Amino acid sequence: MITFNDIYEFSRKERNSEKLQKLPGNFIEEISEYFEEKKGISLKNGDSFSDVVVKTKKQLESAITFFRELMNRRRKKIFDLILISAETGSSKKDLDNMLDFEKKLFEELIVCVKSSDEKLNETLEKKRDIKKSEQKIIFKENVEEFVGLDGEKMGPFEKGQIANISKEIAKILIEDSKVDVFTKT
């Protein structure tokens, strides 16, 4: 059976260590039993138990605080491990020190982070592809609104305006002497 001192020690060790600490496999069940026992004692009424009841209530409140602190610190360490794992690709580090539900959290969030990274990379690749298919031009004269190759309206553009447009349209405008390729001077 877990005691108040055990809860305090687990919390203290987690606070003072950078690594995730090993907890007993049945830790959550024992915590639950401890809380239930202390709640039962603190709910008793009667003068003969008043000192015991007050002490038990304070101990229960402190134990709950230490437990929450312990779990929050563990969660933060797991989040840090997820970020490290997503960057390095090694995901098995410290899994042995995780409780079962923490392992599940770790594995599910790794999948989410990797999916997010893939979407980010896809978006960056699309932007790069768009940039490669565009050309920066400067208008030599005013150009009215027109329809691009994709059916989207473009313009109107004013003389001296700089724009990134598809290379195909830029070629047409250059041939018509309406624009020049923009180069920094």
Short mmCIF file of N, CA and C in Angstrom, two decimals:
data_model
loop_
_atom_site.label_atom_id
_atom_site.label_comp_id
_atom_site.label_asym_id
_atom_site.label_seq_id
_atom_site.Cartn_x
_atom_site.Cartn_y
_atom_site.Cartn_z
N MET A 1 0.85 -1.19 0.00
CA MET A 1 0.00 0.00 0.00
C MET A 1 0.89 1.24 0.00
N ILE A 2 0.53 2.19 -0.81
CA ILE A 2 1.29 3.43 -0.93
C ILE A 2 0.97 4.35 0.26
N THR A 3 1.94 5.15 0.65
CA THR A 3 1.75 6.06 1.77
C THR A 3 1.94 7.50 1.31
N PHE A 4 1.62 8.42 2.21
CA PHE A 4 1.82 9.83 1.92
C PHE A 4 3.30 10.10 1.61
N ASN A 5 4.19 9.51 2.40
CA ASN A 5 5.63 9.71 2.19
C ASN A 5 6.07 9.18 0.82
N ASP A 6 5.47 8.08 0.38
CA ASP A 6 5.79 7.55 -0.96
C ASP A 6 5.41 8.56 -2.04
N ILE A 7 4.22 9.10 -1.92
CA ILE A 7 3.74 10.09 -2.90
C ILE A 7 4.67 11.30 -2.92
N TYR A 8 5.02 11.76 -1.73
CA TYR A 8 5.93 12.90 -1.61
C TYR A 8 7.27 12.58 -2.27
N GLU A 9 7.83 11.41 -1.98
CA GLU A 9 9.13 11.02 -2.53
C GLU A 9 9.10 10.88 -4.05
N PHE A 10 8.04 10.27 -4.57
CA PHE A 10 7.92 10.16 -6.04
C PHE A 10 7.89 11.55 -6.66
N SER A 11 7.13 12.45 -6.06
CA SER A 11 7.02 13.81 -6.57
C SER A 11 8.36 14.53 -6.49
N ARG A 12 9.05 14.40 -5.36
CA ARG A 12 10.35 15.05 -5.16
C ARG A 12 11.38 14.53 -6.17
N LYS A 13 11.44 13.23 -6.36
CA LYS A 13 12.40 12.64 -7.29
C LYS A 13 12.12 13.10 -8.73
N GLU A 14 10.84 13.17 -9.10
CA GLU A 14 10.48 13.62 -10.45
C GLU A 14 10.87 15.07 -10.65
N ARG A 15 10.66 15.88 -9.60
CA ARG A 15 10.99 17.31 -9.67
C ARG A 15 12.49 17.52 -9.81
N ASN A 16 13.29 16.68 -9.16
CA ASN A 16 14.73 16.89 -9.11
C ASN A 16 15.51 16.14 -10.19
N SER A 17 14.83 15.50 -11.09
CA SER A 17 15.50 14.74 -12.14
C SER A 17 15.05 15.22 -13.51
N GLU A 18 15.99 15.21 -14.45
CA GLU A 18 15.63 15.57 -15.82
C GLU A 18 14.95 14.40 -16.53
N LYS A 19 15.29 13.19 -16.11
CA LYS A 19 14.73 12.00 -16.75
C LYS A 19 13.43 11.59 -16.07
N LEU A 20 12.63 10.89 -16.83
CA LEU A 20 11.39 10.33 -16.32
C LEU A 20 11.72 9.23 -15.31
N GLN A 21 11.13 9.32 -14.13
CA GLN A 21 11.41 8.36 -13.07
C GLN A 21 10.55 7.11 -13.21
N LYS A 22 11.08 6.00 -12.77
CA LYS A 22 10.36 4.73 -12.79
C LYS A 22 9.35 4.73 -11.65
N LEU A 23 8.11 4.38 -11.97
CA LEU A 23 7.05 4.25 -10.97
C LEU A 23 6.58 2.80 -10.97
N PRO A 24 6.04 2.32 -9.85
CA PRO A 24 5.51 0.94 -9.83
C PRO A 24 4.41 0.78 -10.89
N GLY A 25 4.31 -0.39 -11.47
CA GLY A 25 3.33 -0.64 -12.52
C GLY A 25 1.90 -0.43 -12.06
N ASN A 26 1.64 -0.65 -10.78
CA ASN A 26 0.28 -0.49 -10.24
C ASN A 26 0.12 0.83 -9.49
N PHE A 27 0.95 1.80 -9.85
CA PHE A 27 0.99 3.08 -9.14
C PHE A 27 -0.37 3.78 -9.11
N ILE A 28 -1.03 3.86 -10.22
CA ILE A 28 -2.32 4.58 -10.28
C ILE A 28 -3.37 3.88 -9.43
N GLU A 29 -3.40 2.54 -9.46
CA GLU A 29 -4.35 1.80 -8.64
C GLU A 29 -4.09 2.04 -7.16
N GLU A 30 -2.80 2.03 -6.77
CA GLU A 30 -2.47 2.27 -5.36
C GLU A 30 -2.81 3.69 -4.94
N ILE A 31 -2.57 4.65 -5.80
CA ILE A 31 -2.94 6.05 -5.50
C ILE A 31 -4.45 6.14 -5.29
N SER A 32 -5.18 5.51 -6.18
CA SER A 32 -6.64 5.53 -6.09
C SER A 32 -7.11 4.95 -4.76
N GLU A 33 -6.54 3.82 -4.36
CA GLU A 33 -6.90 3.20 -3.08
C GLU A 33 -6.54 4.12 -1.92
N TYR A 34 -5.38 4.74 -1.98
CA TYR A 34 -4.94 5.66 -0.93
C TYR A 34 -5.93 6.81 -0.79
N PHE A 35 -6.30 7.43 -1.94
CA PHE A 35 -7.24 8.55 -1.91
C PHE A 35 -8.59 8.11 -1.34
N GLU A 36 -9.07 6.95 -1.74
CA GLU A 36 -10.37 6.46 -1.25
C GLU A 36 -10.33 6.24 0.25
N GLU A 37 -9.24 5.64 0.74
CA GLU A 37 -9.11 5.40 2.17
C GLU A 37 -9.11 6.71 2.95
N LYS A 38 -8.31 7.66 2.50
CA LYS A 38 -8.21 8.96 3.19
C LYS A 38 -9.53 9.74 3.11
N LYS A 39 -10.24 9.64 1.98
CA LYS A 39 -11.54 10.31 1.86
C LYS A 39 -12.52 9.71 2.86
N GLY A 40 -12.49 8.40 3.00
CA GLY A 40 -13.37 7.72 3.95
C GLY A 40 -13.13 8.19 5.38
N ILE A 41 -11.88 8.31 5.75
CA ILE A 41 -11.55 8.77 7.10
C ILE A 41 -11.95 10.23 7.28
N SER A 42 -11.72 11.06 6.28
CA SER A 42 -12.00 12.49 6.41
C SER A 42 -13.50 12.79 6.42
N LEU A 43 -14.32 11.86 5.95
CA LEU A 43 -15.77 12.07 5.95
C LEU A 43 -16.43 11.64 7.25
N LYS A 44 -15.69 10.99 8.14
CA LYS A 44 -16.25 10.56 9.42
C LYS A 44 -16.53 11.76 10.30
N ASN A 45 -17.64 11.72 10.98
CA ASN A 45 -18.01 12.80 11.89
C ASN A 45 -17.91 12.29 13.32
N GLY A 46 -17.64 13.14 14.23
CA GLY A 46 -17.58 12.77 15.64
C GLY A 46 -16.43 13.47 16.32
N ASP A 47 -16.63 13.76 17.60
CA ASP A 47 -15.62 14.49 18.35
C ASP A 47 -14.34 13.70 18.57
N SER A 48 -14.48 12.37 18.77
CA SER A 48 -13.30 11.57 19.08
C SER A 48 -12.34 11.49 17.89
N PHE A 49 -12.86 11.72 16.72
CA PHE A 49 -12.02 11.64 15.52
C PHE A 49 -11.62 13.00 14.97
N SER A 50 -12.04 14.07 15.60
CA SER A 50 -11.86 15.39 14.99
C SER A 50 -10.40 15.70 14.68
N ASP A 51 -9.47 15.44 15.58
CA ASP A 51 -8.06 15.70 15.29
C ASP A 51 -7.56 14.82 14.15
N VAL A 52 -7.96 13.56 14.18
CA VAL A 52 -7.55 12.62 13.15
C VAL A 52 -8.16 13.02 11.81
N VAL A 53 -9.43 13.43 11.84
CA VAL A 53 -10.12 13.82 10.62
C VAL A 53 -9.47 15.06 10.01
N VAL A 54 -9.18 16.06 10.82
CA VAL A 54 -8.55 17.29 10.32
C VAL A 54 -7.18 16.97 9.73
N LYS A 55 -6.39 16.17 10.47
CA LYS A 55 -5.06 15.80 9.98
C LYS A 55 -5.16 15.02 8.67
N THR A 56 -6.12 14.10 8.59
CA THR A 56 -6.29 13.29 7.39
C THR A 56 -6.70 14.14 6.20
N LYS A 57 -7.60 15.11 6.42
CA LYS A 57 -8.02 16.00 5.33
C LYS A 57 -6.83 16.78 4.79
N LYS A 58 -6.00 17.32 5.69
CA LYS A 58 -4.83 18.09 5.25
C LYS A 58 -3.85 17.19 4.50
N GLN A 59 -3.67 15.98 5.01
CA GLN A 59 -2.76 15.05 4.35
C GLN A 59 -3.29 14.66 2.97
N LEU A 60 -4.59 14.46 2.86
CA LEU A 60 -5.21 14.13 1.57
C LEU A 60 -5.03 15.28 0.58
N GLU A 61 -5.28 16.50 1.03
CA GLU A 61 -5.11 17.66 0.15
C GLU A 61 -3.66 17.77 -0.33
N SER A 62 -2.72 17.57 0.58
CA SER A 62 -1.30 17.64 0.21
C SER A 62 -0.94 16.51 -0.74
N ALA A 63 -1.45 15.32 -0.48
CA ALA A 63 -1.16 14.17 -1.34
C ALA A 63 -1.70 14.41 -2.75
N ILE A 64 -2.90 14.98 -2.85
CA ILE A 64 -3.48 15.28 -4.16
C ILE A 64 -2.61 16.31 -4.89
N THR A 65 -2.14 17.32 -4.16
CA THR A 65 -1.27 18.34 -4.75
C THR A 65 0.02 17.72 -5.26
N PHE A 66 0.65 16.87 -4.44
CA PHE A 66 1.90 16.21 -4.87
C PHE A 66 1.65 15.30 -6.06
N PHE A 67 0.53 14.60 -6.05
CA PHE A 67 0.21 13.70 -7.16
C PHE A 67 0.02 14.48 -8.46
N ARG A 68 -0.73 15.58 -8.39
CA ARG A 68 -0.94 16.41 -9.58
C ARG A 68 0.38 16.97 -10.10
N GLU A 69 1.21 17.44 -9.17
CA GLU A 69 2.52 17.96 -9.56
C GLU A 69 3.35 16.87 -10.24
N LEU A 70 3.33 15.69 -9.66
CA LEU A 70 4.06 14.56 -10.23
C LEU A 70 3.58 14.26 -11.65
N MET A 71 2.29 14.17 -11.84
CA MET A 71 1.74 13.83 -13.15
C MET A 71 1.99 14.94 -14.17
N ASN A 72 1.89 16.19 -13.74
CA ASN A 72 2.17 17.31 -14.66
C ASN A 72 3.64 17.34 -15.09
N ARG A 73 4.53 17.08 -14.15
CA ARG A 73 5.96 17.04 -14.50
C ARG A 73 6.25 15.88 -15.45
N ARG A 74 5.63 14.75 -15.20
CA ARG A 74 5.82 13.59 -16.08
C ARG A 74 5.29 13.90 -17.48
N ARG A 75 4.12 14.51 -17.54
CA ARG A 75 3.52 14.85 -18.84
C ARG A 75 4.44 15.81 -19.61
N LYS A 76 4.99 16.80 -18.90
CA LYS A 76 5.90 17.75 -19.55
C LYS A 76 7.14 17.02 -20.09
N LYS A 77 7.68 16.10 -19.32
CA LYS A 77 8.85 15.34 -19.77
C LYS A 77 8.50 14.48 -20.98
N ILE A 78 7.30 13.93 -20.97
CA ILE A 78 6.86 13.12 -22.11
C ILE A 78 6.72 13.99 -23.35
N PHE A 79 6.16 15.19 -23.20
CA PHE A 79 6.05 16.11 -24.34
C PHE A 79 7.44 16.46 -24.88
N ASP A 80 8.39 16.69 -23.98
CA ASP A 80 9.75 16.97 -24.42
C ASP A 80 10.33 15.78 -25.19
N LEU A 81 10.07 14.57 -24.69
CA LEU A 81 10.56 13.36 -25.36
C LEU A 81 9.92 13.21 -26.74
N ILE A 82 8.66 13.60 -26.85
CA ILE A 82 7.97 13.53 -28.14
C ILE A 82 8.65 14.45 -29.15
N LEU A 83 8.96 15.67 -28.73
CA LEU A 83 9.61 16.62 -29.63
C LEU A 83 11.00 16.13 -30.02
N ILE A 84 11.74 15.60 -29.07
CA ILE A 84 13.07 15.06 -29.37
C ILE A 84 12.95 13.89 -30.32
N SER A 85 12.02 13.02 -30.04
CA SER A 85 11.81 11.83 -30.88
C SER A 85 11.41 12.22 -32.30
N ALA A 86 10.57 13.22 -32.43
CA ALA A 86 10.13 13.67 -33.75
C ALA A 86 11.31 14.23 -34.55
N GLU A 87 12.26 14.86 -33.87
CA GLU A 87 13.43 15.43 -34.54
C GLU A 87 14.47 14.37 -34.88
N THR A 88 14.69 13.44 -33.95
CA THR A 88 15.77 12.48 -34.12
C THR A 88 15.33 11.16 -34.73
N GLY A 89 14.05 10.85 -34.59
CA GLY A 89 13.53 9.58 -35.11
C GLY A 89 13.62 8.43 -34.13
N SER A 90 14.29 8.62 -33.00
CA SER A 90 14.33 7.54 -32.00
C SER A 90 13.19 7.74 -31.02
N SER A 91 12.32 6.75 -30.93
CA SER A 91 11.12 6.93 -30.11
C SER A 91 11.05 5.99 -28.93
N LYS A 92 12.01 5.16 -28.71
CA LYS A 92 11.92 4.17 -27.64
C LYS A 92 12.62 4.61 -26.36
N LYS A 93 13.24 5.78 -26.39
CA LYS A 93 13.95 6.28 -25.22
C LYS A 93 12.98 6.54 -24.07
N ASP A 94 13.30 6.02 -22.93
CA ASP A 94 12.53 6.22 -21.68
C ASP A 94 11.13 5.60 -21.70
N LEU A 95 10.80 4.80 -22.69
CA LEU A 95 9.49 4.14 -22.68
C LEU A 95 9.36 3.19 -21.49
N ASP A 96 10.48 2.64 -21.05
CA ASP A 96 10.44 1.71 -19.92
C ASP A 96 9.98 2.39 -18.64
N ASN A 97 10.24 3.68 -18.51
CA ASN A 97 9.86 4.40 -17.29
C ASN A 97 8.45 4.98 -17.35
N MET A 98 7.75 4.74 -18.45
CA MET A 98 6.39 5.28 -18.58
C MET A 98 5.37 4.27 -18.10
N LEU A 99 4.31 4.80 -17.52
CA LEU A 99 3.16 3.97 -17.19
C LEU A 99 2.43 3.63 -18.49
N ASP A 100 1.57 2.64 -18.46
CA ASP A 100 0.91 2.19 -19.70
C ASP A 100 0.16 3.33 -20.40
N PHE A 101 -0.61 4.12 -19.65
CA PHE A 101 -1.37 5.19 -20.29
C PHE A 101 -0.44 6.29 -20.82
N GLU A 102 0.74 6.45 -20.21
CA GLU A 102 1.71 7.42 -20.70
C GLU A 102 2.34 6.94 -22.02
N LYS A 103 2.58 5.64 -22.13
CA LYS A 103 3.11 5.08 -23.37
C LYS A 103 2.12 5.31 -24.50
N LYS A 104 0.84 5.08 -24.19
CA LYS A 104 -0.20 5.28 -25.20
C LYS A 104 -0.24 6.76 -25.62
N LEU A 105 -0.18 7.67 -24.66
CA LEU A 105 -0.14 9.11 -24.95
C LEU A 105 1.06 9.43 -25.84
N PHE A 106 2.22 8.91 -25.47
CA PHE A 106 3.45 9.15 -26.23
C PHE A 106 3.29 8.68 -27.68
N GLU A 107 2.83 7.46 -27.85
CA GLU A 107 2.71 6.89 -29.20
C GLU A 107 1.68 7.65 -30.05
N GLU A 108 0.55 8.03 -29.45
CA GLU A 108 -0.47 8.76 -30.20
C GLU A 108 0.01 10.16 -30.58
N LEU A 109 0.70 10.82 -29.67
CA LEU A 109 1.17 12.17 -29.98
C LEU A 109 2.33 12.16 -30.98
N ILE A 110 3.15 11.12 -30.94
CA ILE A 110 4.21 10.99 -31.95
C ILE A 110 3.59 10.93 -33.34
N VAL A 111 2.52 10.16 -33.47
CA VAL A 111 1.83 10.05 -34.76
C VAL A 111 1.31 11.42 -35.18
N CYS A 112 0.71 12.16 -34.24
CA CYS A 112 0.19 13.50 -34.55
C CYS A 112 1.30 14.46 -34.98
N VAL A 113 2.41 14.45 -34.26
CA VAL A 113 3.52 15.35 -34.58
C VAL A 113 4.10 15.02 -35.95
N LYS A 114 4.28 13.73 -36.22
CA LYS A 114 4.82 13.32 -37.52
C LYS A 114 3.87 13.72 -38.65
N SER A 115 2.58 13.55 -38.43
CA SER A 115 1.58 13.95 -39.43
C SER A 115 1.64 15.46 -39.66
N SER A 116 1.75 16.20 -38.59
CA SER A 116 1.83 17.66 -38.68
C SER A 116 3.09 18.07 -39.45
N ASP A 117 4.21 17.42 -39.16
CA ASP A 117 5.46 17.72 -39.87
C ASP A 117 5.32 17.42 -41.36
N GLU A 118 4.67 16.30 -41.69
CA GLU A 118 4.47 15.95 -43.10
C GLU A 118 3.63 17.01 -43.81
N LYS A 119 2.57 17.48 -43.16
CA LYS A 119 1.73 18.51 -43.77
C LYS A 119 2.51 19.80 -43.95
N LEU A 120 3.32 20.15 -42.97
CA LEU A 120 4.15 21.35 -43.07
C LEU A 120 5.11 21.23 -44.24
N ASN A 121 5.77 20.09 -44.35
CA ASN A 121 6.72 19.88 -45.46
C ASN A 121 6.02 19.91 -46.81
N GLU A 122 4.82 19.32 -46.89
CA GLU A 122 4.06 19.36 -48.14
C GLU A 122 3.74 20.80 -48.53
N THR A 123 3.32 21.59 -47.55
CA THR A 123 3.00 22.99 -47.81
C THR A 123 4.24 23.75 -48.27
N LEU A 124 5.35 23.51 -47.61
CA LEU A 124 6.60 24.17 -48.01
C LEU A 124 7.01 23.76 -49.42
N GLU A 125 6.86 22.50 -49.75
CA GLU A 125 7.20 22.03 -51.10
C GLU A 125 6.30 22.68 -52.15
N LYS A 126 5.00 22.78 -51.85
CA LYS A 126 4.09 23.43 -52.79
C LYS A 126 4.49 24.88 -53.01
N LYS A 127 4.85 25.57 -51.94
CA LYS A 127 5.26 26.98 -52.06
C LYS A 127 6.52 27.08 -52.91
N ARG A 128 7.46 26.15 -52.71
CA ARG A 128 8.69 26.16 -53.51
C ARG A 128 8.37 25.90 -54.98
N ASP A 129 7.47 24.97 -55.22
CA ASP A 129 7.10 24.67 -56.60
C ASP A 129 6.44 25.87 -57.26
N ILE A 130 5.59 26.56 -56.52
CA ILE A 130 4.93 27.77 -57.05
C ILE A 130 5.99 28.82 -57.36
N LYS A 131 6.93 29.01 -56.45
CA LYS A 131 7.98 30.01 -56.67
C LYS A 131 8.80 29.68 -57.91
N LYS A 132 9.07 28.39 -58.13
CA LYS A 132 9.85 27.99 -59.29
C LYS A 132 9.10 28.25 -60.59
N SER A 133 7.78 28.19 -60.55
CA SER A 133 7.00 28.38 -61.76
C SER A 133 6.59 29.84 -61.96
N GLU A 134 7.08 30.73 -61.08
CA GLU A 134 6.74 32.15 -61.20
C GLU A 134 7.97 32.96 -61.60
N GLN A 135 7.68 34.14 -62.09
CA GLN A 135 8.75 35.07 -62.46
C GLN A 135 8.38 36.44 -61.92
N LYS A 136 9.37 37.13 -61.42
CA LYS A 136 9.16 38.48 -60.89
C LYS A 136 9.33 39.46 -62.05
N ILE A 137 8.30 40.28 -62.24
CA ILE A 137 8.32 41.23 -63.36
C ILE A 137 7.99 42.62 -62.85
N ILE A 138 8.32 43.62 -63.70
CA ILE A 138 7.95 45.00 -63.41
C ILE A 138 7.20 45.53 -64.64
N PHE A 139 6.07 46.15 -64.39
CA PHE A 139 5.23 46.63 -65.49
C PHE A 139 5.78 47.93 -66.05
N LYS A 140 5.89 47.98 -67.38
CA LYS A 140 6.37 49.16 -68.09
C LYS A 140 5.22 50.11 -68.41
N GLU A 141 3.99 49.61 -68.31
CA GLU A 141 2.80 50.44 -68.58
C GLU A 141 1.63 49.86 -67.79
N ASN A 142 0.56 50.62 -67.72
CA ASN A 142 -0.65 50.14 -67.06
C ASN A 142 -1.23 48.98 -67.87
N VAL A 143 -1.68 47.93 -67.15
CA VAL A 143 -2.27 46.77 -67.81
C VAL A 143 -3.62 46.51 -67.13
N GLU A 144 -4.66 46.44 -67.96
CA GLU A 144 -6.01 46.19 -67.45
C GLU A 144 -6.10 44.77 -66.90
N GLU A 145 -7.17 44.53 -66.16
CA GLU A 145 -7.44 43.20 -65.62
C GLU A 145 -7.58 42.19 -66.76
N PHE A 146 -7.02 40.99 -66.58
CA PHE A 146 -7.13 39.93 -67.58
C PHE A 146 -7.28 38.59 -66.87
N VAL A 147 -7.59 37.56 -67.64
CA VAL A 147 -7.79 36.23 -67.08
C VAL A 147 -6.53 35.41 -67.34
N GLY A 148 -6.00 34.79 -66.25
CA GLY A 148 -4.80 33.98 -66.37
C GLY A 148 -5.09 32.61 -66.96
N LEU A 149 -4.05 31.81 -67.11
CA LEU A 149 -4.18 30.48 -67.72
C LEU A 149 -5.04 29.54 -66.88
N ASP A 150 -5.13 29.81 -65.58
CA ASP A 150 -5.94 28.97 -64.70
C ASP A 150 -7.37 29.47 -64.55
N GLY A 151 -7.71 30.52 -65.31
CA GLY A 151 -9.07 31.06 -65.27
C GLY A 151 -9.28 32.11 -64.19
N GLU A 152 -8.26 32.40 -63.40
CA GLU A 152 -8.35 33.40 -62.33
C GLU A 152 -8.10 34.79 -62.90
N LYS A 153 -8.81 35.78 -62.36
CA LYS A 153 -8.60 37.16 -62.79
C LYS A 153 -7.28 37.66 -62.22
N MET A 154 -6.58 38.44 -63.02
CA MET A 154 -5.32 39.04 -62.60
C MET A 154 -5.36 40.53 -62.91
N GLY A 155 -4.76 41.30 -62.04
CA GLY A 155 -4.69 42.74 -62.29
C GLY A 155 -5.90 43.47 -61.77
N PRO A 156 -6.02 44.68 -62.16
CA PRO A 156 -5.18 45.47 -63.06
C PRO A 156 -3.84 45.81 -62.41
N PHE A 157 -2.86 46.13 -63.27
CA PHE A 157 -1.53 46.47 -62.81
C PHE A 157 -1.18 47.87 -63.30
N GLU A 158 -0.40 48.58 -62.47
CA GLU A 158 0.00 49.94 -62.83
C GLU A 158 1.48 49.97 -63.24
N LYS A 159 1.82 50.95 -64.04
CA LYS A 159 3.20 51.14 -64.47
C LYS A 159 4.10 51.22 -63.23
N GLY A 160 5.22 50.46 -63.25
CA GLY A 160 6.16 50.45 -62.13
C GLY A 160 5.85 49.40 -61.06
N GLN A 161 4.68 48.77 -61.15
CA GLN A 161 4.30 47.78 -60.16
C GLN A 161 5.11 46.49 -60.39
N ILE A 162 5.51 45.87 -59.29
CA ILE A 162 6.27 44.62 -59.35
C ILE A 162 5.32 43.49 -58.93
N ALA A 163 5.39 42.36 -59.64
CA ALA A 163 4.50 41.24 -59.33
C ALA A 163 5.20 39.92 -59.65
N ASN A 164 4.78 38.87 -58.94
CA ASN A 164 5.19 37.51 -59.25
C ASN A 164 4.03 36.86 -60.00
N ILE A 165 4.29 36.46 -61.23
CA ILE A 165 3.24 35.80 -62.00
C ILE A 165 3.85 34.58 -62.68
N SER A 166 2.98 33.73 -63.18
CA SER A 166 3.47 32.50 -63.81
C SER A 166 4.39 32.85 -64.98
N LYS A 167 5.36 31.96 -65.19
CA LYS A 167 6.35 32.19 -66.25
C LYS A 167 5.69 32.26 -67.63
N GLU A 168 4.61 31.48 -67.83
CA GLU A 168 3.93 31.48 -69.12
C GLU A 168 3.32 32.85 -69.42
N ILE A 169 2.64 33.42 -68.44
CA ILE A 169 2.02 34.74 -68.63
C ILE A 169 3.10 35.81 -68.74
N ALA A 170 4.16 35.69 -67.92
CA ALA A 170 5.25 36.65 -67.98
C ALA A 170 5.86 36.67 -69.38
N LYS A 171 6.02 35.50 -69.98
CA LYS A 171 6.59 35.41 -71.34
C LYS A 171 5.71 36.18 -72.33
N ILE A 172 4.38 36.00 -72.23
CA ILE A 172 3.46 36.69 -73.13
C ILE A 172 3.57 38.20 -72.95
N LEU A 173 3.59 38.65 -71.67
CA LEU A 173 3.67 40.09 -71.39
C LEU A 173 5.01 40.68 -71.84
N ILE A 174 6.07 39.92 -71.70
CA ILE A 174 7.39 40.38 -72.15
C ILE A 174 7.40 40.52 -73.67
N GLU A 175 6.83 39.52 -74.37
CA GLU A 175 6.78 39.57 -75.84
C GLU A 175 5.95 40.76 -76.31
N ASP A 176 4.92 41.16 -75.54
CA ASP A 176 4.09 42.31 -75.89
C ASP A 176 4.72 43.62 -75.41
N SER A 177 5.91 43.55 -74.83
CA SER A 177 6.65 44.73 -74.31
C SER A 177 5.87 45.48 -73.24
N LYS A 178 5.07 44.79 -72.48
CA LYS A 178 4.32 45.44 -71.40
C LYS A 178 5.08 45.35 -70.07
N VAL A 179 6.01 44.40 -69.95
CA VAL A 179 6.76 44.20 -68.71
C VAL A 179 8.22 43.88 -69.02
N ASP A 180 9.05 44.01 -68.00
CA ASP A 180 10.44 43.54 -68.05
C ASP A 180 10.62 42.60 -66.87
N VAL A 181 11.61 41.72 -67.01
CA VAL A 181 11.97 40.87 -65.88
C VAL A 181 12.56 41.76 -64.81
N PHE A 182 12.09 41.60 -63.59
CA PHE A 182 12.57 42.47 -62.50
C PHE A 182 13.88 41.90 -61.98
N THR A 183 14.88 42.77 -61.95
CA THR A 183 16.17 42.42 -61.37
C THR A 183 16.54 43.52 -60.41
N LYS A 184 17.02 43.13 -59.25
CA LYS A 184 17.44 44.14 -58.27
C LYS A 184 18.67 44.85 -58.80
N THR A 185 18.69 46.15 -58.58
CA THR A 185 19.86 46.91 -59.03
C THR A 185 20.60 47.47 -57.86
#
